[in-house]
């Protein structure tokens, strides 16, 4: 399953060439990822997805320039890998007709009180598996 985030374009996102600046795309990915993580949190007193996390790696392929417009762009997000102490998120920034960017982010759960990474819980892994990309799963990219 994939998660869809509707991201508005802001006039300040444009660079001198009239398209979305490459660094702004990282902010779009962050907005989508944070929205995704907040919606995953089960609530009801569960600690899953309520602590912190840090980005360990971004990998971005810019496919086509995105120019300012009033319509939002869609950030499609899914999980490509689940390991003991990290997850990898895949993204596509696109609209109905055009793909602008492909990216991935390695996210590490982090215990800020202890100042160290932590392991994903069994509950978090179960929730993340719902968004696992089938192709990645078939290649054996899931290490749980």
PDB file of C-alpha atoms in Angstrom:
ATOM      1  CA  UNK A   1       0.000   0.000   0.000  1.00  0.00           C
ATOM      2  CA  UNK A   2       1.196   3.541  -0.683  1.00  0.00           C
ATOM      3  CA  UNK A   3       0.519   6.708   1.265  1.00  0.00           C
ATOM      4  CA  UNK A   4      -0.472   9.843  -0.664  1.00  0.00           C
ATOM      5  CA  UNK A   5       0.315  13.343   0.585  1.00  0.00           C
ATOM      6  CA  UNK A   6      -0.995  16.436  -1.183  1.00  0.00           C
ATOM      7  CA  UNK A   7       1.737  19.078  -0.955  1.00  0.00           C
ATOM      8  CA  UNK A   8       0.986  22.710  -1.813  1.00  0.00           C
ATOM      9  CA  UNK A   9       3.554  24.693  -3.770  1.00  0.00           C
ATOM     10  CA  UNK A  10       4.602  27.989  -2.251  1.00  0.00           C
ATOM     11  CA  UNK A  11       5.865  30.963  -4.231  1.00  0.00           C
ATOM     12  CA  UNK A  12       8.985  30.991  -2.040  1.00  0.00           C
ATOM     13  CA  UNK A  13       9.791  27.420  -3.200  1.00  0.00           C
ATOM     14  CA  UNK A  14      10.922  28.742  -6.583  1.00  0.00           C
ATOM     15  CA  UNK A  15      14.504  29.547  -7.446  1.00  0.00           C
ATOM     16  CA  UNK A  16      15.825  32.150  -9.896  1.00  0.00           C
ATOM     17  CA  UNK A  17      15.043  29.827 -12.805  1.00  0.00           C
ATOM     18  CA  UNK A  18      11.331  29.650 -11.940  1.00  0.00           C
ATOM     19  CA  UNK A  19      11.184  26.037 -10.760  1.00  0.00           C
ATOM     20  CA  UNK A  20      11.148  24.368  -7.362  1.00  0.00           C
ATOM     21  CA  UNK A  21      14.627  24.551  -5.854  1.00  0.00           C
ATOM     22  CA  UNK A  22      16.312  21.170  -5.372  1.00  0.00           C
ATOM     23  CA  UNK A  23      16.646  21.701  -1.605  1.00  0.00           C
ATOM     24  CA  UNK A  24      12.927  22.456  -1.304  1.00  0.00           C
ATOM     25  CA  UNK A  25      12.119  18.968  -2.575  1.00  0.00           C
ATOM     26  CA  UNK A  26      13.780  17.603   0.584  1.00  0.00           C
ATOM     27  CA  UNK A  27      11.282  19.659   2.601  1.00  0.00           C
ATOM     28  CA  UNK A  28       8.397  18.183   0.558  1.00  0.00           C
ATOM     29  CA  UNK A  29       9.684  14.688   1.384  1.00  0.00           C
ATOM     30  CA  UNK A  30       9.967  15.632   5.060  1.00  0.00           C
ATOM     31  CA  UNK A  31       6.404  17.015   5.159  1.00  0.00           C
ATOM     32  CA  UNK A  32       5.047  13.812   3.618  1.00  0.00           C
ATOM     33  CA  UNK A  33       7.137  11.546   5.867  1.00  0.00           C
ATOM     34  CA  UNK A  34       6.137  13.393   9.072  1.00  0.00           C
ATOM     35  CA  UNK A  35       2.467  13.346   8.080  1.00  0.00           C
ATOM     36  CA  UNK A  36       2.775   9.609   7.345  1.00  0.00           C
ATOM     37  CA  UNK A  37       4.473   8.854  10.669  1.00  0.00           C
ATOM     38  CA  UNK A  38       1.924  10.839  12.684  1.00  0.00           C
ATOM     39  CA  UNK A  39      -0.937   8.993  11.022  1.00  0.00           C
ATOM     40  CA  UNK A  40       0.740   5.638  11.751  1.00  0.00           C
ATOM     41  CA  UNK A  41       0.796   6.276  15.504  1.00  0.00           C
ATOM     42  CA  UNK A  42      -1.971   4.013  16.858  1.00  0.00           C
ATOM     43  CA  UNK A  43      -2.794   6.216  19.860  1.00  0.00           C
ATOM     44  CA  UNK A  44      -4.574   4.615  22.826  1.00  0.00           C
ATOM     45  CA  UNK A  45      -1.425   4.952  24.941  1.00  0.00           C
ATOM     46  CA  UNK A  46       0.775   3.028  22.498  1.00  0.00           C
ATOM     47  CA  UNK A  47       4.350   4.380  22.350  1.00  0.00           C
ATOM     48  CA  UNK A  48       4.741   3.357  18.681  1.00  0.00           C
ATOM     49  CA  UNK A  49       5.871   6.174  16.391  1.00  0.00           C
ATOM     50  CA  UNK A  50       5.581   8.718  19.205  1.00  0.00           C
ATOM     51  CA  UNK A  51       9.298   9.108  19.925  1.00  0.00           C
ATOM     52  CA  UNK A  52      11.883  10.748  17.776  1.00  0.00           C
ATOM     53  CA  UNK A  53      13.665   9.704  14.646  1.00  0.00           C
ATOM     54  CA  UNK A  54      16.613  10.948  12.638  1.00  0.00           C
ATOM     55  CA  UNK A  55      17.416  10.829   8.941  1.00  0.00           C
ATOM     56  CA  UNK A  56      20.514   8.774   8.221  1.00  0.00           C
ATOM     57  CA  UNK A  57      20.482   9.113   4.430  1.00  0.00           C
ATOM     58  CA  UNK A  58      18.667  10.780   1.524  1.00  0.00           C
ATOM     59  CA  UNK A  59      19.007   9.650  -2.070  1.00  0.00           C
ATOM     60  CA  UNK A  60      17.286  11.768  -4.731  1.00  0.00           C
ATOM     61  CA  UNK A  61      16.888  11.490  -8.498  1.00  0.00           C
ATOM     62  CA  UNK A  62      15.532  14.681 -10.049  1.00  0.00           C
ATOM     63  CA  UNK A  63      13.537  13.652 -13.116  1.00  0.00           C
ATOM     64  CA  UNK A  64      11.895  16.843 -14.384  1.00  0.00           C
ATOM     65  CA  UNK A  65      11.651  20.505 -13.262  1.00  0.00           C
ATOM     66  CA  UNK A  66       8.525  21.495 -11.342  1.00  0.00           C
ATOM     67  CA  UNK A  67       7.323  25.045 -11.938  1.00  0.00           C
ATOM     68  CA  UNK A  68       5.026  27.046  -9.680  1.00  0.00           C
ATOM     69  CA  UNK A  69       1.297  26.446 -10.041  1.00  0.00           C
ATOM     70  CA  UNK A  70      -1.764  26.661  -7.832  1.00  0.00           C
ATOM     71  CA  UNK A  71      -2.466  22.915  -7.803  1.00  0.00           C
ATOM     72  CA  UNK A  72      -0.625  20.830  -5.202  1.00  0.00           C
ATOM     73  CA  UNK A  73       1.791  18.086  -6.149  1.00  0.00           C
ATOM     74  CA  UNK A  74       1.367  14.516  -4.863  1.00  0.00           C
ATOM     75  CA  UNK A  75       4.078  12.884  -2.786  1.00  0.00           C
ATOM     76  CA  UNK A  76       3.570   9.125  -2.959  1.00  0.00           C
ATOM     77  CA  UNK A  77       5.326   7.316  -0.116  1.00  0.00           C
ATOM     78  CA  UNK A  78       5.900   3.667   0.785  1.00  0.00           C
ATOM     79  CA  UNK A  79       8.288   1.530   2.834  1.00  0.00           C
ATOM     80  CA  UNK A  80      10.998  -0.295   0.895  1.00  0.00           C
ATOM     81  CA  UNK A  81      12.957  -1.865   3.751  1.00  0.00           C
ATOM     82  CA  UNK A  82      12.395  -2.667   7.418  1.00  0.00           C
ATOM     83  CA  UNK A  83      15.375  -3.654   9.563  1.00  0.00           C
ATOM     84  CA  UNK A  84      15.973  -3.982  13.292  1.00  0.00           C
ATOM     85  CA  UNK A  85      16.803  -0.321  13.858  1.00  0.00           C
ATOM     86  CA  UNK A  86      15.832   1.524  10.681  1.00  0.00           C
ATOM     87  CA  UNK A  87      13.387   1.739   7.818  1.00  0.00           C
ATOM     88  CA  UNK A  88      13.794   2.975   4.282  1.00  0.00           C
ATOM     89  CA  UNK A  89      11.053   5.073   2.727  1.00  0.00           C
ATOM     90  CA  UNK A  90      10.591   5.415  -1.038  1.00  0.00           C
ATOM     91  CA  UNK A  91       8.941   8.418  -2.668  1.00  0.00           C
ATOM     92  CA  UNK A  92       7.710   9.742  -5.968  1.00  0.00           C
ATOM     93  CA  UNK A  93       6.757  13.387  -6.372  1.00  0.00           C
ATOM     94  CA  UNK A  94       4.315  13.616  -9.233  1.00  0.00           C
ATOM     95  CA  UNK A  95       0.952  14.576 -10.583  1.00  0.00           C
ATOM     96  CA  UNK A  96      -1.363  12.674 -12.922  1.00  0.00           C
ATOM     97  CA  UNK A  97       0.816  13.180 -15.982  1.00  0.00           C
ATOM     98  CA  UNK A  98       4.350  13.858 -14.791  1.00  0.00           C
ATOM     99  CA  UNK A  99       6.969  12.366 -12.471  1.00  0.00           C
ATOM    100  CA  UNK A 100       9.268  15.046 -11.031  1.00  0.00           C
ATOM    101  CA  UNK A 101      11.388  13.166  -8.517  1.00  0.00           C
ATOM    102  CA  UNK A 102      12.204   9.707  -7.109  1.00  0.00           C
ATOM    103  CA  UNK A 103      13.833   9.462  -3.706  1.00  0.00           C
ATOM    104  CA  UNK A 104      14.518   7.321  -0.682  1.00  0.00           C
ATOM    105  CA  UNK A 105      15.276   8.095   2.950  1.00  0.00           C
ATOM    106  CA  UNK A 106      16.744   5.885   5.663  1.00  0.00           C
ATOM    107  CA  UNK A 107      15.040   6.772   8.953  1.00  0.00           C
ATOM    108  CA  UNK A 108      16.397   5.638  12.314  1.00  0.00           C
ATOM    109  CA  UNK A 109      14.203   5.655  15.441  1.00  0.00           C
ATOM    110  CA  UNK A 110      15.998   7.679  18.087  1.00  0.00           C
ATOM    111  CA  UNK A 111      15.711   7.907  21.856  1.00  0.00           C
ATOM    112  CA  UNK A 112      16.527  11.549  22.550  1.00  0.00           C
ATOM    113  CA  UNK A 113      16.496  11.061  26.335  1.00  0.00           C
ATOM    114  CA  UNK A 114      19.223   8.401  26.016  1.00  0.00           C
ATOM    115  CA  UNK A 115      20.843  10.159  23.024  1.00  0.00           C
ATOM    116  CA  UNK A 116      21.075   6.985  20.958  1.00  0.00           C
ATOM    117  CA  UNK A 117      19.282   5.055  18.224  1.00  0.00           C
ATOM    118  CA  UNK A 118      16.686   2.513  19.274  1.00  0.00           C
ATOM    119  CA  UNK A 119      15.243  -0.613  17.691  1.00  0.00           C
ATOM    120  CA  UNK A 120      11.881  -0.669  15.956  1.00  0.00           C
ATOM    121  CA  UNK A 121       9.261  -2.327  18.121  1.00  0.00           C
ATOM    122  CA  UNK A 122       7.292  -5.375  16.954  1.00  0.00           C
ATOM    123  CA  UNK A 123       4.174  -3.181  16.764  1.00  0.00           C
ATOM    124  CA  UNK A 124       5.966  -0.592  14.604  1.00  0.00           C
ATOM    125  CA  UNK A 125       7.239  -3.308  12.243  1.00  0.00           C
ATOM    126  CA  UNK A 126       3.727  -4.751  11.903  1.00  0.00           C
ATOM    127  CA  UNK A 127       2.296  -1.328  11.036  1.00  0.00           C
ATOM    128  CA  UNK A 128       5.114  -0.552   8.580  1.00  0.00           C
ATOM    129  CA  UNK A 129       4.615  -3.866   6.755  1.00  0.00           C
ATOM    130  CA  UNK A 130       1.214  -2.574   5.580  1.00  0.00           C
ATOM    131  CA  UNK A 131       3.090   0.009   3.476  1.00  0.00           C
ATOM    132  CA  UNK A 132       5.863  -2.291   2.301  1.00  0.00           C
ATOM    133  CA  UNK A 133       6.460  -2.186  -1.435  1.00  0.00           C
ATOM    134  CA  UNK A 134       5.639  -5.623  -2.873  1.00  0.00           C
ATOM    135  CA  UNK A 135       8.584  -5.574  -5.296  1.00  0.00           C
ATOM    136  CA  UNK A 136      11.038  -4.870  -2.445  1.00  0.00           C
ATOM    137  CA  UNK A 137       9.461  -7.632  -0.379  1.00  0.00           C
ATOM    138  CA  UNK A 138       9.826 -10.143  -3.217  1.00  0.00           C
ATOM    139  CA  UNK A 139      13.540  -9.213  -3.607  1.00  0.00           C
ATOM    140  CA  UNK A 140      14.061 -10.089   0.042  1.00  0.00           C
ATOM    141  CA  UNK A 141      14.708  -6.516   1.193  1.00  0.00           C
ATOM    142  CA  UNK A 142      12.767  -7.077   4.392  1.00  0.00           C
ATOM    143  CA  UNK A 143      15.002  -7.883   7.325  1.00  0.00           C
ATOM    144  CA  UNK A 144      12.768  -8.070  10.386  1.00  0.00           C
TER     145      UNK A 144
END
